Amino acid sequence: MGTRYWTVPIARAVVAFVPAVVITFNADHSADFGLIVFGAFALVGGLVTGLLSWKTATDPRDRSIFAIQGAVGVLAGALALAMYAGGLGFFLYIVSVWAAVTGALELYTGIRIRGRGQVARDWLVVGALTAVLALVFLLLPPHAVVAVGLLGAYLVIIGVYLVIAGVSLSTAHADAKRDLASSSTDSDTP
């Protein structure tokens, strides 16, 4: 990963927290509201994930996978916003498909580089949580209030995890930089 990759999980966390707050403090938990909030989240999250990962990931395969993941988010978000009156069935469907595809892509990326750093673990955890969201939405008895509330809970959990991941990556990078500077200073001393 590039030295600035820590900005990606932080930006993704911010994108997750905004709709989580909107869901939490809004009494309307209808499917239409859920589609609008999910659509905005998926659209902006897709752009952030795709563009920032493309700029900061060093492995071309990782960049490509996250670009695809971002495109899926943009497409799902645009569909949700365009069809915001699609009802509960469409809300459950679009969130399930988005979560299954993006969760699988992030899991695959984490598995592919497993053991090569902290970022692999972060991708595995976020991918697994997103895949679980897909399963929950598939198995959930259709109820708009519960579904929108679960989306909000997912966004909070992902947001908190991504903040921790971003701060950990930033700290690890700063520690490595400091250790490198310290070792070069020690080698200059006779």
Tab-separated table of C-alpha atoms in Angstrom:
chain	number	residue	atom	x	y	z
A	1	MET	CA	0.000	0.000	0.000
A	2	GLY	CA	1.039	3.524	-0.607
A	3	THR	CA	2.032	5.691	2.309
A	4	ARG	CA	-1.154	7.754	1.994
A	5	TYR	CA	-3.547	4.778	1.846
A	6	TRP	CA	-4.635	5.467	5.436
A	7	THR	CA	-6.723	8.333	4.019
A	8	VAL	CA	-8.991	5.844	2.213
A	9	PRO	CA	-10.455	4.155	5.314
A	10	ILE	CA	-10.814	7.542	7.037
A	11	ALA	CA	-12.700	8.989	4.053
A	12	ARG	CA	-14.854	5.851	3.809
A	13	ALA	CA	-15.652	6.197	7.531
A	14	VAL	CA	-16.826	9.787	7.082
A	15	VAL	CA	-19.009	8.683	4.163
A	16	ALA	CA	-20.536	5.958	6.384
A	17	PHE	CA	-21.099	8.192	9.426
A	18	VAL	CA	-23.137	10.842	7.602
A	19	PRO	CA	-26.017	8.545	6.539
A	20	ALA	CA	-25.792	6.717	9.878
A	21	VAL	CA	-26.516	10.017	11.640
A	22	VAL	CA	-29.277	10.835	9.160
A	23	ILE	CA	-30.951	7.463	9.796
A	24	THR	CA	-30.515	7.733	13.552
A	25	PHE	CA	-32.059	11.169	13.891
A	26	ASN	CA	-34.876	10.803	11.367
A	27	ALA	CA	-38.229	9.342	12.397
A	28	ASP	CA	-39.006	8.263	8.813
A	29	HIS	CA	-37.688	4.735	8.323
A	30	SER	CA	-39.714	4.000	5.200
A	31	ALA	CA	-38.322	2.090	2.237
A	32	ASP	CA	-38.336	5.306	0.172
A	33	PHE	CA	-36.227	7.052	2.816
A	34	GLY	CA	-33.944	4.000	2.982
A	35	LEU	CA	-33.455	4.055	-0.790
A	36	ILE	CA	-32.544	7.745	-0.756
A	37	VAL	CA	-30.088	7.390	2.126
A	38	PHE	CA	-28.576	4.174	0.754
A	39	GLY	CA	-28.389	5.684	-2.734
A	40	ALA	CA	-26.478	8.734	-1.521
A	41	PHE	CA	-24.179	6.567	0.624
A	42	ALA	CA	-23.455	4.040	-2.142
A	43	LEU	CA	-22.902	6.725	-4.778
A	44	VAL	CA	-20.528	8.848	-2.701
A	45	GLY	CA	-18.897	5.789	-1.109
A	46	GLY	CA	-18.312	4.260	-4.525
A	47	LEU	CA	-16.653	7.419	-5.787
A	48	VAL	CA	-14.481	7.753	-2.672
A	49	THR	CA	-13.470	4.072	-2.652
A	50	GLY	CA	-12.744	3.911	-6.366
A	51	LEU	CA	-10.931	7.208	-6.796
A	52	LEU	CA	-8.918	7.319	-3.569
A	53	SER	CA	-7.904	3.662	-3.818
A	54	TRP	CA	-6.822	4.225	-7.412
A	55	LYS	CA	-4.589	7.092	-6.274
A	56	THR	CA	-3.119	5.435	-3.166
A	57	ALA	CA	-2.986	1.659	-3.762
A	58	THR	CA	0.301	0.528	-5.266
A	59	ASP	CA	-0.709	-2.906	-6.598
A	60	PRO	CA	-2.459	-2.636	-9.987
A	61	ARG	CA	-4.765	-5.565	-9.151
A	62	ASP	CA	-5.873	-3.897	-5.902
A	63	ARG	CA	-6.512	-0.660	-7.789
A	64	SER	CA	-8.583	-2.504	-10.388
A	65	ILE	CA	-10.630	-4.407	-7.816
A	66	PHE	CA	-11.377	-1.258	-5.826
A	67	ALA	CA	-12.230	0.600	-9.048
A	68	ILE	CA	-14.763	-2.144	-9.821
A	69	GLN	CA	-16.036	-1.985	-6.231
A	70	GLY	CA	-16.410	1.782	-6.591
A	71	ALA	CA	-18.256	1.409	-9.903
A	72	VAL	CA	-20.665	-1.087	-8.317
A	73	GLY	CA	-21.322	1.440	-5.537
A	74	VAL	CA	-21.918	4.265	-7.992
A	75	LEU	CA	-24.274	2.103	-10.067
A	76	ALA	CA	-26.213	0.829	-7.029
A	77	GLY	CA	-26.431	4.345	-5.611
A	78	ALA	CA	-27.643	5.824	-8.889
A	79	LEU	CA	-30.266	3.073	-9.253
A	80	ALA	CA	-31.474	3.550	-5.673
A	81	LEU	CA	-31.771	7.314	-6.141
A	82	ALA	CA	-33.436	7.011	-9.541
A	83	MET	CA	-35.939	4.462	-8.228
A	84	TYR	CA	-36.368	5.839	-4.694
A	85	ALA	CA	-40.097	5.011	-4.820
A	86	GLY	CA	-39.340	1.357	-5.610
A	87	GLY	CA	-40.651	0.106	-2.292
A	88	LEU	CA	-39.383	-2.297	0.319
A	89	GLY	CA	-38.677	-5.167	-2.083
A	90	PHE	CA	-36.410	-3.018	-4.223
A	91	PHE	CA	-34.677	-1.574	-1.148
A	92	LEU	CA	-33.903	-5.047	0.211
A	93	TYR	CA	-32.813	-6.217	-3.255
A	94	ILE	CA	-30.490	-3.325	-4.113
A	95	VAL	CA	-28.796	-3.315	-0.693
A	96	SER	CA	-28.394	-7.127	-0.807
A	97	VAL	CA	-26.858	-7.120	-4.274
A	98	TRP	CA	-24.568	-4.187	-3.493
A	99	ALA	CA	-23.426	-5.747	-0.213
A	100	ALA	CA	-22.878	-9.190	-1.759
A	101	VAL	CA	-20.798	-7.858	-4.666
A	102	THR	CA	-18.746	-5.258	-2.792
A	103	GLY	CA	-18.310	-7.522	0.234
A	104	ALA	CA	-17.069	-10.369	-1.979
A	105	LEU	CA	-14.646	-8.063	-3.821
A	106	GLU	CA	-13.198	-6.684	-0.577
A	107	LEU	CA	-12.966	-10.176	0.932
A	108	TYR	CA	-11.197	-11.435	-2.188
A	109	THR	CA	-8.691	-8.592	-2.054
A	110	GLY	CA	-7.993	-9.245	1.632
A	111	ILE	CA	-7.583	-12.995	1.066
A	112	ARG	CA	-5.323	-12.383	-1.936
A	113	ILE	CA	-2.813	-10.396	0.128
A	114	ARG	CA	-3.413	-12.129	3.469
A	115	GLY	CA	-0.346	-12.113	5.690
A	116	ARG	CA	1.232	-9.133	3.943
A	117	GLY	CA	0.149	-6.419	6.310
A	118	GLN	CA	-2.506	-4.849	8.425
A	119	VAL	CA	-4.518	-3.631	5.444
A	120	ALA	CA	-5.328	-7.240	4.468
A	121	ARG	CA	-6.993	-7.795	7.832
A	122	ASP	CA	-8.951	-4.576	7.464
A	123	TRP	CA	-10.198	-5.595	4.019
A	124	LEU	CA	-11.154	-9.035	5.340
A	125	VAL	CA	-13.144	-7.577	8.234
A	126	VAL	CA	-14.955	-4.924	6.180
A	127	GLY	CA	-15.619	-7.437	3.397
A	128	ALA	CA	-16.995	-9.970	5.876
A	129	LEU	CA	-19.217	-7.390	7.615
A	130	THR	CA	-20.555	-6.234	4.255
A	131	ALA	CA	-21.214	-9.827	3.138
A	132	VAL	CA	-23.057	-10.428	6.429
A	133	LEU	CA	-25.214	-7.373	5.663
A	134	ALA	CA	-26.155	-9.009	2.343
A	135	LEU	CA	-27.161	-12.214	4.130
A	136	VAL	CA	-29.143	-10.343	6.781
A	137	PHE	CA	-31.060	-8.404	4.124
A	138	LEU	CA	-31.745	-11.621	2.193
A	139	LEU	CA	-32.993	-13.480	5.268
A	140	LEU	CA	-34.727	-10.532	6.921
A	141	PRO	CA	-38.508	-10.673	7.146
A	142	PRO	CA	-39.608	-7.685	5.051
A	143	HIS	CA	-40.029	-4.723	7.391
A	144	ALA	CA	-38.914	-1.239	6.375
A	145	VAL	CA	-38.216	0.132	9.862
A	146	VAL	CA	-36.038	-2.853	10.761
A	147	ALA	CA	-34.214	-2.859	7.399
A	148	VAL	CA	-33.430	0.873	7.469
A	149	GLY	CA	-32.372	0.608	11.112
A	150	LEU	CA	-30.050	-2.303	10.309
A	151	LEU	CA	-28.519	-0.312	7.463
A	152	GLY	CA	-27.849	2.501	9.954
A	153	ALA	CA	-26.305	0.058	12.440
A	154	TYR	CA	-24.079	-1.407	9.698
A	155	LEU	CA	-22.924	2.091	8.735
A	156	VAL	CA	-21.998	2.920	12.341
A	157	ILE	CA	-20.067	-0.360	12.779
A	158	ILE	CA	-18.214	0.059	9.487
A	159	GLY	CA	-17.507	3.717	10.214
A	160	VAL	CA	-15.999	2.992	13.626
A	161	TYR	CA	-13.924	0.105	12.260
A	162	LEU	CA	-12.654	2.185	9.331
A	163	VAL	CA	-11.601	5.055	11.628
A	164	ILE	CA	-9.627	2.592	13.753
A	165	ALA	CA	-8.116	1.038	10.616
A	166	GLY	CA	-7.127	4.411	9.172
A	167	VAL	CA	-5.581	5.661	12.406
A	168	SER	CA	-3.713	2.356	12.851
A	169	LEU	CA	-2.331	2.525	9.305
A	170	SER	CA	-1.296	6.154	9.777
A	171	THR	CA	0.377	5.373	13.102
A	172	ALA	CA	2.146	2.318	11.676
A	173	HIS	CA	3.422	4.409	8.761
A	174	ALA	CA	4.636	7.185	11.100
A	175	ASP	CA	6.347	4.606	13.352
A	176	ALA	CA	8.072	2.987	10.365
A	177	LYS	CA	9.211	6.391	9.111
A	178	ARG	CA	10.563	7.297	12.558
A	179	ASP	CA	12.333	3.917	12.886
A	180	LEU	CA	13.908	4.372	9.452
A	181	ALA	CA	15.122	7.869	10.367
A	182	SER	CA	16.438	6.583	13.684
A	183	SER	CA	18.310	3.680	12.099
A	184	SER	CA	19.893	5.925	9.461
A	185	THR	CA	21.011	8.355	12.214
A	186	ASP	CA	22.448	5.454	14.235
A	187	SER	CA	24.376	4.160	11.231
A	188	ASP	CA	25.883	7.620	10.640
A	189	THR	CA	27.258	7.684	14.199
A	190	PRO	CA	30.771	6.133	14.475
